[in-house]
Structure formats: C-alpha cells, structure tokens
mmCIF file of C-alpha atoms and ligand atoms in Angstrom:
data_model
loop_
_atom_site.group_PDB
_atom_site.id
_atom_site.type_symbol
_atom_site.label_atom_id
_atom_site.label_comp_id
_atom_site.label_asym_id
_atom_site.label_seq_id
_atom_site.Cartn_x
_atom_site.Cartn_y
_atom_site.Cartn_z
ATOM 1 C CA MET T 29 119.434 132.490 76.538
ATOM 2 C CA ASP T 30 121.940 130.067 78.028
ATOM 3 C CA MET T 31 121.204 126.458 78.928
ATOM 4 C CA ALA T 32 121.012 127.174 82.644
ATOM 5 C CA SER T 33 118.288 129.784 82.479
ATOM 6 C CA ARG T 34 116.265 127.860 79.916
ATOM 7 C CA HIS T 35 116.174 124.842 82.205
ATOM 8 C CA SER T 36 115.765 126.757 85.427
ATOM 9 C CA GLY T 37 113.008 125.489 87.596
ATOM 10 C CA TRP T 38 113.034 121.975 86.109
ATOM 11 C CA VAL T 39 113.732 118.773 87.955
ATOM 12 C CA ASP T 40 114.347 115.085 87.324
ATOM 13 C CA LEU T 41 113.166 112.884 90.168
ATOM 14 C CA HIS T 42 114.019 109.511 88.623
ATOM 15 C CA VAL T 43 117.683 108.901 87.818
ATOM 16 C CA HIS T 44 119.764 105.711 88.050
ATOM 17 C CA SER T 45 123.485 105.636 88.867
ATOM 18 C CA THR T 46 126.250 103.025 88.773
ATOM 19 C CA ALA T 47 125.071 101.998 92.241
ATOM 20 C CA SER T 48 122.384 100.095 90.288
ATOM 21 C CA ASP T 49 122.082 99.778 86.514
ATOM 22 C CA GLY T 50 122.819 103.330 85.366
ATOM 23 C CA SER T 51 126.082 104.035 83.530
ATOM 24 C CA LEU T 52 127.029 107.329 85.255
ATOM 25 C CA SER T 53 128.432 107.630 88.760
ATOM 26 C CA PRO T 54 126.563 109.841 91.230
ATOM 27 C CA LEU T 55 129.250 112.521 90.763
ATOM 28 C CA LYS T 56 128.874 112.436 86.964
ATOM 29 C CA ILE T 57 125.101 112.655 87.376
ATOM 30 C CA ILE T 58 125.487 115.776 89.527
ATOM 31 C CA GLU T 59 127.824 117.317 86.945
ATOM 32 C CA ARG T 60 125.405 116.538 84.096
ATOM 33 C CA ALA T 61 122.444 117.911 86.048
ATOM 34 C CA LYS T 62 124.313 121.165 86.678
ATOM 35 C CA GLU T 63 125.371 121.403 83.019
ATOM 36 C CA ILE T 64 121.794 121.220 81.813
ATOM 37 C CA GLY T 65 120.708 123.568 84.573
ATOM 38 C CA LEU T 66 118.345 121.355 86.534
ATOM 39 C CA ARG T 67 117.196 122.750 89.838
ATOM 40 C CA ALA T 68 116.685 119.425 91.647
ATOM 41 C CA ILE T 69 117.346 115.726 91.119
ATOM 42 C CA ALA T 70 116.802 112.490 92.997
ATOM 43 C CA ILE T 71 118.935 109.408 92.391
ATOM 44 C CA THR T 72 116.483 106.522 92.656
ATOM 45 C CA ASP T 73 118.465 103.328 92.264
ATOM 46 C CA HIS T 74 116.820 99.901 92.299
ATOM 47 C CA ASP T 75 116.722 98.538 95.850
ATOM 48 C CA THR T 76 119.790 100.510 97.021
ATOM 49 C CA ILE T 77 120.442 103.884 98.612
ATOM 50 C CA GLU T 78 124.189 103.848 97.959
ATOM 51 C CA GLY T 79 124.004 106.148 94.913
ATOM 52 C CA SER T 80 121.686 108.576 96.617
ATOM 53 C CA ALA T 81 123.864 108.607 99.753
ATOM 54 C CA GLU T 82 126.997 109.251 97.708
ATOM 55 C CA ALA T 83 125.339 112.157 95.893
ATOM 56 C CA LEU T 84 124.242 113.684 99.195
ATOM 57 C CA GLY T 85 127.753 113.286 100.580
ATOM 58 C CA TYR T 86 129.218 115.878 98.197
ATOM 59 C CA PRO T 87 129.311 119.528 99.245
ATOM 60 C CA PRO T 88 125.865 121.077 98.686
ATOM 61 C CA SER T 89 125.437 123.286 95.633
ATOM 62 C CA SER T 90 123.431 126.494 95.563
ATOM 63 C CA SER T 91 122.095 125.734 92.081
ATOM 64 C CA LEU T 92 121.221 122.041 92.354
ATOM 65 C CA GLU T 93 119.141 120.516 95.106
ATOM 66 C CA ILE T 94 119.505 116.794 95.756
ATOM 67 C CA LEU T 95 116.653 114.803 97.262
ATOM 68 C CA SER T 96 117.255 111.380 98.750
ATOM 69 C CA GLY T 97 115.604 108.626 96.741
ATOM 70 C CA ILE T 98 115.146 104.931 96.029
ATOM 71 C CA GLU T 99 113.119 102.674 93.697
ATOM 72 C CA ILE T 100 111.783 99.422 95.125
ATOM 73 C CA SER T 101 110.545 96.514 93.010
ATOM 74 C CA ALA T 102 107.381 95.221 94.635
ATOM 75 C CA HIS T 103 105.822 91.803 94.277
ATOM 76 C CA VAL T 104 102.691 91.819 92.123
ATOM 77 C CA PRO T 105 100.998 88.844 90.424
ATOM 78 C CA SER T 106 101.313 90.381 86.967
ATOM 79 C CA GLY T 107 102.942 93.429 85.441
ATOM 80 C CA THR T 108 105.705 95.402 87.156
ATOM 81 C CA MET T 109 105.262 97.606 90.219
ATOM 82 C CA HIS T 110 108.002 99.989 91.301
ATOM 83 C CA ILE T 111 107.587 102.108 94.417
ATOM 84 C CA LEU T 112 109.707 105.251 94.547
ATOM 85 C CA GLY T 113 110.705 106.708 97.904
ATOM 86 C CA TYR T 114 111.696 110.346 98.373
ATOM 87 C CA LEU T 115 113.061 112.512 101.184
ATOM 88 C CA LEU T 116 113.757 109.444 103.293
ATOM 89 C CA ARG T 117 116.427 109.120 106.004
ATOM 90 C CA LEU T 118 119.139 107.051 104.397
ATOM 91 C CA ASP T 119 120.637 106.041 107.738
ATOM 92 C CA ASP T 120 117.398 104.461 108.953
ATOM 93 C CA LEU T 121 118.383 101.090 110.417
ATOM 94 C CA SER T 122 115.206 99.267 109.524
ATOM 95 C CA LEU T 123 115.508 100.538 105.925
ATOM 96 C CA ARG T 124 119.095 99.314 105.710
ATOM 97 C CA HIS T 125 118.173 95.966 107.216
ATOM 98 C CA THR T 126 115.305 95.371 104.789
ATOM 99 C CA LEU T 127 117.359 96.458 101.788
ATOM 100 C CA LYS T 128 120.129 94.056 102.746
ATOM 101 C CA ARG T 129 117.633 91.183 102.605
ATOM 102 C CA VAL T 130 116.398 92.315 99.188
ATOM 103 C CA GLN T 131 119.965 92.744 97.902
ATOM 104 C CA GLU T 132 120.953 89.233 98.982
ATOM 105 C CA ALA T 133 117.931 87.818 97.165
ATOM 106 C CA ARG T 134 118.955 89.736 94.035
ATOM 107 C CA ALA T 135 122.554 88.478 94.224
ATOM 108 C CA ASN T 136 121.351 84.873 94.523
ATOM 109 C CA ARG T 137 119.001 85.392 91.607
ATOM 110 C CA ASN T 138 121.823 86.755 89.453
ATOM 111 C CA ILE T 139 123.923 83.645 90.104
ATOM 112 C CA ARG T 140 121.003 81.407 89.177
ATOM 113 C CA ILE T 141 120.442 83.328 85.926
ATOM 114 C CA VAL T 142 124.097 82.829 84.992
ATOM 115 C CA GLU T 143 123.803 79.109 85.802
ATOM 116 C CA LYS T 144 120.726 78.831 83.605
ATOM 117 C CA LEU T 145 122.541 80.538 80.734
ATOM 118 C CA GLN T 146 125.540 78.227 81.205
ATOM 119 C CA ASP T 147 123.206 75.205 81.193
ATOM 120 C CA MET T 148 121.946 76.412 77.827
ATOM 121 C CA GLY T 149 125.511 76.258 76.535
ATOM 122 C CA ILE T 150 126.203 79.985 76.623
ATOM 123 C CA PRO T 151 129.772 80.644 77.774
ATOM 124 C CA ILE T 152 129.197 83.356 80.370
ATOM 125 C CA GLU T 153 130.909 83.928 83.705
ATOM 126 C CA TYR T 154 129.642 85.871 86.695
ATOM 127 C CA ASP T 155 132.898 87.850 86.799
ATOM 128 C CA GLU T 156 132.259 89.250 83.315
ATOM 129 C CA ILE T 157 128.978 90.695 84.543
ATOM 130 C CA ALA T 158 130.542 92.067 87.707
ATOM 131 C CA ALA T 159 133.255 93.689 85.581
ATOM 132 C CA ILE T 160 130.835 95.778 83.511
ATOM 133 C CA SER T 161 128.541 96.672 86.404
ATOM 134 C CA GLY T 162 130.668 99.598 87.555
ATOM 135 C CA GLY T 163 131.092 98.188 91.037
ATOM 136 C CA GLY T 164 127.490 98.665 92.123
ATOM 137 C CA GLN T 165 124.624 96.274 92.433
ATOM 138 C CA ILE T 166 124.176 93.884 89.502
ATOM 139 C CA GLY T 167 120.940 93.767 87.551
ATOM 140 C CA ARG T 168 119.552 92.074 84.495
ATOM 141 C CA PRO T 169 120.568 94.985 82.207
ATOM 142 C CA HIS T 170 124.218 94.152 83.003
ATOM 143 C CA ILE T 171 123.678 90.513 82.096
ATOM 144 C CA ALA T 172 121.959 91.687 78.899
ATOM 145 C CA GLN T 173 124.959 93.854 78.011
ATOM 146 C CA VAL T 174 127.354 90.932 78.400
ATOM 147 C CA LEU T 175 125.107 88.793 76.164
ATOM 148 C CA VAL T 176 125.236 91.555 73.535
ATOM 149 C CA HIS T 177 129.033 91.865 73.790
ATOM 150 C CA LYS T 178 129.327 88.123 73.248
ATOM 151 C CA GLY T 179 127.047 88.228 70.237
ATOM 152 C CA THR T 180 124.541 85.916 71.941
ATOM 153 C CA ALA T 181 121.921 88.646 71.555
ATOM 154 C CA ARG T 182 121.849 91.468 69.012
ATOM 155 C CA SER T 183 120.588 94.066 71.462
ATOM 156 C CA VAL T 184 119.779 94.532 75.139
ATOM 157 C CA ASP T 185 116.134 94.416 74.150
ATOM 158 C CA GLU T 186 116.588 91.076 72.382
ATOM 159 C CA ALA T 187 118.530 89.707 75.375
ATOM 160 C CA PHE T 188 115.540 90.558 77.566
ATOM 161 C CA LYS T 189 113.026 89.132 75.107
ATOM 162 C CA THR T 190 114.863 85.842 74.604
ATOM 163 C CA PHE T 191 116.448 85.216 77.987
ATOM 164 C CA LEU T 192 115.820 87.646 80.808
ATOM 165 C CA ARG T 193 112.255 88.876 80.887
ATOM 166 C CA LYS T 194 109.537 87.109 82.858
ATOM 167 C CA GLY T 195 108.922 83.962 80.802
ATOM 168 C CA GLY T 196 112.315 84.206 79.064
ATOM 169 C CA ALA T 197 114.571 81.139 78.779
ATOM 170 C CA ALA T 198 116.870 82.160 81.657
ATOM 171 C CA TYR T 199 114.333 84.015 83.803
ATOM 172 C CA VAL T 200 114.585 83.476 87.524
ATOM 173 C CA SER T 201 112.139 85.105 89.920
ATOM 174 C CA ARG T 202 113.343 86.569 93.174
ATOM 175 C CA TYR T 203 112.014 87.569 96.551
ATOM 176 C CA ARG T 204 110.437 91.018 96.441
ATOM 177 C CA LEU T 205 108.744 93.124 99.095
ATOM 178 C CA LEU T 206 104.978 93.305 98.991
ATOM 179 C CA PRO T 207 103.711 96.724 97.878
ATOM 180 C CA SER T 208 102.559 97.440 101.450
ATOM 181 C CA GLU T 209 105.963 96.412 102.848
ATOM 182 C CA ALA T 210 107.811 98.684 100.421
ATOM 183 C CA ILE T 211 105.488 101.579 101.266
ATOM 184 C CA GLN T 212 105.818 101.036 105.019
ATOM 185 C CA MET T 213 109.598 100.746 104.825
ATOM 186 C CA ILE T 214 109.731 104.158 103.127
ATOM 187 C CA LEU T 215 107.264 105.717 105.590
ATOM 188 C CA ARG T 216 109.205 104.400 108.576
ATOM 189 C CA ALA T 217 112.335 106.059 107.182
ATOM 190 C CA GLY T 218 110.418 109.347 107.067
ATOM 191 C CA GLY T 219 110.050 109.253 103.279
ATOM 192 C CA VAL T 220 107.263 109.804 100.777
ATOM 193 C CA PRO T 221 106.203 106.632 98.889
ATOM 194 C CA VAL T 222 105.204 107.211 95.251
ATOM 195 C CA LEU T 223 103.935 104.719 92.667
ATOM 196 C CA GLY T 224 106.507 104.723 89.833
ATOM 197 C CA HIS T 225 105.513 104.719 86.119
ATOM 198 C CA PRO T 226 101.988 103.278 86.581
ATOM 199 C CA PHE T 227 101.796 102.106 82.968
ATOM 200 C CA THR T 228 104.071 99.115 83.768
ATOM 201 C CA LEU T 229 101.331 97.730 86.013
ATOM 202 C CA ASP T 230 99.628 96.689 82.769
ATOM 203 C CA VAL T 231 96.241 97.626 84.200
ATOM 204 C CA ARG T 232 94.324 99.007 81.224
ATOM 205 C CA ASP T 233 90.903 99.563 82.763
ATOM 206 C CA GLU T 234 90.698 102.914 84.570
ATOM 207 C CA GLY T 235 88.371 101.516 87.239
ATOM 208 C CA ASP T 236 90.794 98.696 88.017
ATOM 209 C CA LEU T 237 93.702 101.121 88.169
ATOM 210 C CA GLU T 238 91.735 103.379 90.472
ATOM 211 C CA GLY T 239 90.908 100.446 92.763
ATOM 212 C CA LEU T 240 94.580 99.570 92.958
ATOM 213 C CA LEU T 241 95.518 103.181 93.729
ATOM 214 C CA VAL T 242 92.936 103.271 96.512
ATOM 215 C CA ASP T 243 94.405 100.086 98.017
ATOM 216 C CA LEU T 244 97.920 101.507 97.774
ATOM 217 C CA LYS T 245 96.791 104.747 99.366
ATOM 218 C CA GLU T 246 95.252 102.769 102.203
ATOM 219 C CA ALA T 247 98.649 101.118 102.652
ATOM 220 C CA GLY T 248 100.226 104.578 102.921
ATOM 221 C CA LEU T 249 101.040 105.627 99.346
ATOM 222 C CA LYS T 250 101.370 109.412 99.006
ATOM 223 C CA GLY T 251 101.982 110.008 95.321
ATOM 224 C CA VAL T 252 102.022 108.916 91.696
ATOM 225 C CA GLU T 253 104.757 109.384 89.122
ATOM 226 C CA VAL T 254 102.620 111.114 86.522
ATOM 227 C CA TYR T 255 105.289 112.634 84.268
ATOM 228 C CA TYR T 256 107.400 109.964 82.592
ATOM 229 C CA PRO T 257 108.816 109.513 79.074
ATOM 230 C CA GLU T 258 106.555 106.564 78.172
ATOM 231 C CA HIS T 259 103.299 108.054 79.413
ATOM 232 C CA GLY T 260 102.192 110.221 76.496
ATOM 233 C CA SER T 261 99.500 112.845 76.851
ATOM 234 C CA GLU T 262 96.578 110.472 77.285
ATOM 235 C CA ARG T 263 98.082 108.480 80.147
ATOM 236 C CA THR T 264 99.513 111.638 81.714
ATOM 237 C CA THR T 265 96.055 113.221 81.794
ATOM 238 C CA GLN T 266 94.558 110.045 83.240
ATOM 239 C CA TYR T 267 97.164 109.812 85.990
ATOM 240 C CA GLU T 268 96.774 113.528 86.792
ATOM 241 C CA ARG T 269 93.038 113.000 87.132
ATOM 242 C CA LEU T 270 93.401 109.954 89.399
ATOM 243 C CA ALA T 271 96.086 111.588 91.550
ATOM 244 C CA ARG T 272 93.953 114.691 92.025
ATOM 245 C CA ARG T 273 90.839 112.680 92.807
ATOM 246 C CA HIS T 274 92.625 110.739 95.540
ATOM 247 C CA GLY T 275 94.762 113.484 97.017
ATOM 248 C CA LEU T 276 98.038 111.946 95.844
ATOM 249 C CA VAL T 277 100.994 114.178 94.978
ATOM 250 C CA MET T 278 102.310 114.053 91.419
ATOM 251 C CA THR T 279 105.957 113.501 90.631
ATOM 252 C CA GLY T 280 107.957 113.087 87.454
ATOM 253 C CA GLY T 281 111.257 111.844 86.166
ATOM 254 C CA THR T 282 112.998 110.463 83.111
ATOM 255 C CA ASP T 283 114.291 107.121 84.482
ATOM 256 C CA PHE T 284 117.649 108.184 83.072
ATOM 257 C CA HIS T 285 120.094 105.238 82.933
ATOM 258 C CA GLY T 286 122.828 106.823 80.766
ATOM 259 C CA ALA T 287 124.252 104.467 78.124
ATOM 260 C CA THR T 288 122.112 101.621 79.485
ATOM 261 C CA LYS T 289 119.042 103.356 78.023
ATOM 262 C CA PRO T 290 120.574 105.675 75.433
ATOM 263 C CA ARG T 291 117.398 107.221 74.054
ATOM 264 C CA VAL T 292 116.422 108.766 77.382
ATOM 265 C CA GLN T 293 118.243 111.934 78.439
ATOM 266 C CA MET T 294 118.409 113.412 81.892
ATOM 267 C CA GLY T 295 115.901 116.213 82.480
ATOM 268 C CA ILE T 296 114.071 115.863 79.148
ATOM 269 C CA GLY T 297 113.532 112.127 78.584
ATOM 270 C CA ARG T 298 112.991 111.565 74.877
ATOM 271 C CA GLY T 299 113.178 115.314 74.327
ATOM 272 C CA ASP T 300 109.970 116.934 75.458
ATOM 273 C CA LEU T 301 109.599 116.184 79.162
ATOM 274 C CA ARG T 302 109.574 119.244 81.454
ATOM 275 C CA ILE T 303 109.031 118.631 85.150
ATOM 276 C CA PRO T 304 108.498 121.772 87.200
ATOM 277 C CA TYR T 305 110.113 122.412 90.575
ATOM 278 C CA ARG T 306 106.752 122.999 92.245
ATOM 279 C CA LEU T 307 106.297 119.206 92.346
ATOM 280 C CA VAL T 308 109.249 119.088 94.765
ATOM 281 C CA GLU T 309 107.475 121.582 96.992
ATOM 282 C CA LYS T 310 104.368 119.364 96.990
ATOM 283 C CA LEU T 311 106.519 116.362 97.897
ATOM 284 C CA LYS T 312 107.943 118.243 100.849
ATOM 285 C CA GLU T 313 104.435 119.203 101.961
ATOM 286 C CA ALA T 314 103.399 115.541 101.739
ATOM 287 C CA LYS T 315 106.341 114.609 103.959
ATOM 288 C CA VAL T 316 105.421 117.188 106.583
ATOM 289 C CA GLN T 317 101.773 116.069 106.574
ATOM 290 C CA SER T 318 102.759 112.449 106.891
ATOM 291 C CA MET T 319 105.096 113.221 109.804
ATOM 292 C CA GLY T 320 102.342 115.120 111.556
ATOM 293 C CA ARG T 321 100.125 112.057 111.724
ATOM 294 C CA SER T 322 100.791 109.383 114.307
ATOM 295 C CA SER T 323 99.254 106.844 111.957
ATOM 296 C CA ALA T 324 101.900 107.435 109.295
ATOM 297 C CA VAL T 325 102.493 103.693 109.202
ATOM 298 C CA PRO T 326 99.122 102.028 108.678
ATOM 299 C CA THR T 327 98.661 98.692 110.361
ATOM 300 C CA GLY T 328 95.342 97.602 108.896
ATOM 301 C CA ARG T 329 95.189 94.830 106.335
ATOM 302 C CA SER T 330 94.172 95.755 102.845
ATOM 303 C CA ARG T 331 93.484 93.775 99.704
ATOM 304 C CA LEU T 332 97.179 94.210 98.874
ATOM 305 C CA GLN T 333 98.256 91.879 101.656
ATOM 306 C CA LYS T 334 96.069 89.011 100.615
HETATM 307 P P1 LIG G 6 116.455 93.783 87.726
HETATM 308 O O1 LIG G 6 116.255 94.922 88.673
HETATM 309 O O2 LIG G 6 117.843 93.229 87.769
HETATM 310 O O3 LIG G 6 115.402 92.712 87.838
HETATM 311 O O4 LIG G 6 116.315 94.404 86.259
HETATM 312 C C1 LIG G 6 115.283 95.301 86.003
HETATM 313 C C2 LIG G 6 115.774 96.369 85.083
HETATM 314 O O5 LIG G 6 115.751 95.863 83.772
HETATM 315 C C3 LIG G 6 114.935 97.640 85.078
HETATM 316 O O6 LIG G 6 115.778 98.756 85.235
HETATM 317 C C4 LIG G 6 114.344 97.725 83.712
HETATM 318 O O7 LIG G 6 114.379 99.051 83.250
HETATM 319 C C5 LIG G 6 115.268 96.869 82.891
HETATM 320 N N1 LIG G 6 114.548 96.247 81.805
HETATM 321 C C6 LIG G 6 113.437 95.479 81.886
HETATM 322 N N2 LIG G 6 113.046 95.071 80.647
HETATM 323 C C7 LIG G 6 113.950 95.592 79.777
HETATM 324 C C8 LIG G 6 114.110 95.544 78.348
HETATM 325 N N3 LIG G 6 113.260 94.865 77.552
HETATM 326 N N4 LIG G 6 115.147 96.219 77.808
HETATM 327 C C9 LIG G 6 116.005 96.895 78.586
HETATM 328 N N5 LIG G 6 115.911 96.986 79.930
HETATM 329 C C10 LIG G 6 114.902 96.339 80.516
HETATM 330 ZN ZN1 LIG G 7 117.100 100.219 85.928
HETATM 331 FE FE1 LIG G 8 111.227 101.481 87.429
HETATM 332 FE FE1 LIG G 9 113.820 103.414 87.365
#
C-alpha cells in the first residue's frame, strides 16, 4: 500500500507556518500534507490569518482540502488558553481590525523582552530575531532559538524555563483577548470557535473543567480539540466524554511547528495520532447550525467576563 492510500481520510487541523512560529511556509506545508496523503489541513497560526490566507490562495487541489484557521491566545488568570477558529471568513473586517490590535501588542511585548534580556547583559538584538523568524510574526520561540544559537541557553526548552515562560527572568505579559472576545470574533467572521488543547488550562479537576467548558459554551464555543499529541488516552477519553455531554464538536491536530518542535510530525504527531475526516464534516455542520441561529453572537455576560 502506498503512503497516500494508507493516510487517506486523515486530517491535521492544527498546523503552524512561517506566518507565526512554524518553520515551513504555507506552500511547503501543503506539499508535505500531500506527500503524506492527508485529506484536509488547517493552518492555525497564532493571532494571524496570513498563513491560512496564503494557503487558500493557491490553486485548489482535488486530494487536499484546506480549511481556514487561526489560533488565538486568550487571557486567563492561570494556565494557557488557546481558542482555535475554523471555517472563518479571512476577509472579515472586524476580524482583521481586532487581530491588528493583538499583533501590535505582541510586537511591543517582543521589544520589551529583548530590552529585558539586554538589561541582563545578554548581547541580543531585535534584528537577529527578525532574521530567523522567516518574515512572519515574531514569537517567543524565535527569541528562544536566538538564545540557543548564542549559547545563552542549551535548548529552546531551557530558554523558556530560564527566561521566557511566565515567571521567567525576561517574561513580559501582553494584552490578550478575553476568551469571550476571541470566541465572538471568530463567530462574527462566520467561523467555528474550538477550545485548543484543553490540558494547557491546567485544570485538573473534571468538575472545574466542565464548569469552564459550560461557561465557554455560553460565550459561543462550539468545539473542543480532543485529539492532540500530549493528551494520551485518559485525557482523550475525558475530553470526548465532556464534548459529547455538552454537544461540542470534537477536533484534532498535531500542533505541527516543523523544526521549531522537531518531535511532532504533521498528520501523526509523535507517531500514533490519527484524526479522521469525519471530524471535518462535523465542523461544517456546526458552522451551518451556528449560521442558522440569529443569536450566533451571544451578548449575555457570563462568569468569563468577570
Ligand atoms: P508567544 O505566542 O510568542 O507568546 O509564544 C508562545 C509559543 O511558545 C507557543 O507556540 C508555544 O508552543 C511555545 N512555547 C511555550 N512554552 C514553550 C517551551 N517550554 N518550549 C518550547 N516552546 C514553547
Ligand atoms: Zn506556536
Ligand atoms: Fe496552542
Ligand atoms: Fe498551536
């Protein structure tokens, strides 16, 4: 059996390109996805639609379907919350406007991180980071890579631990959308908002996690990223159960970043992830249902907006 038929019917709905902190361009991602025989992908860059838009600008292929996508970092008091958006209109003006605000905040944050590192006596220049970023939006993984190249840190992981992670010596927080704002921005652009990799929320208690999911659903959330390299069978089963209980669609993806995250491969993650195409069909159904309701953008306050 050749590669294409073995992989037929599989998808990867979480891929990063050079438009954010991935190492492959959108075109290279499309080529790789075709090589391994994926049936659908979504480029979900951090806070930018440029990679997704570029991918959708190439002539359509009969073998590989491309869904529009984005990954938004939301403001939460602890842990990390990423909201994925799928099947959204990339030319939506309000989306573009909001993203511009978020991107400016990120750019300012990057400059302040570099200043902090310089204040610590580390010889690092903003241009060096821009040079390795591949021309897209700059993120902490790029700063980490420069620190590794300089020998200031032994690995990207160490660079995060020592300098860049929340609480690290050069950490700088930045403006982020509230979860409800991220969800509403995606809904307004006609997209399907999905909670990315729930394990990074660091909510261990199932009841607490369920409460949070209920709040997010009230704010308009439509799905949960259940299938993900770090989830393992126990978490996967838990997220399947919660998604089913609350009528949320399930999605999956590898969070492929190319060389930035070398152990994770497109389509299969750390080797054993298989995400079936039927999840894409469910996503499309969720989009149609959400469009059919006039209350697609909820206006009520929830605990999330406190
Ligand atoms: P930023 O969007 O610039 O704040 O950077 C966030 C990115 O850093 C995300 O893509 C994470 O995957 C990545 N990241 C966070 N912690 C680590 C770590 N310890 N090692 C490598 N990458 C990390
Ligand atoms: Zn990333
Ligand atoms: Fe993420
Ligand atoms: Fe991601």
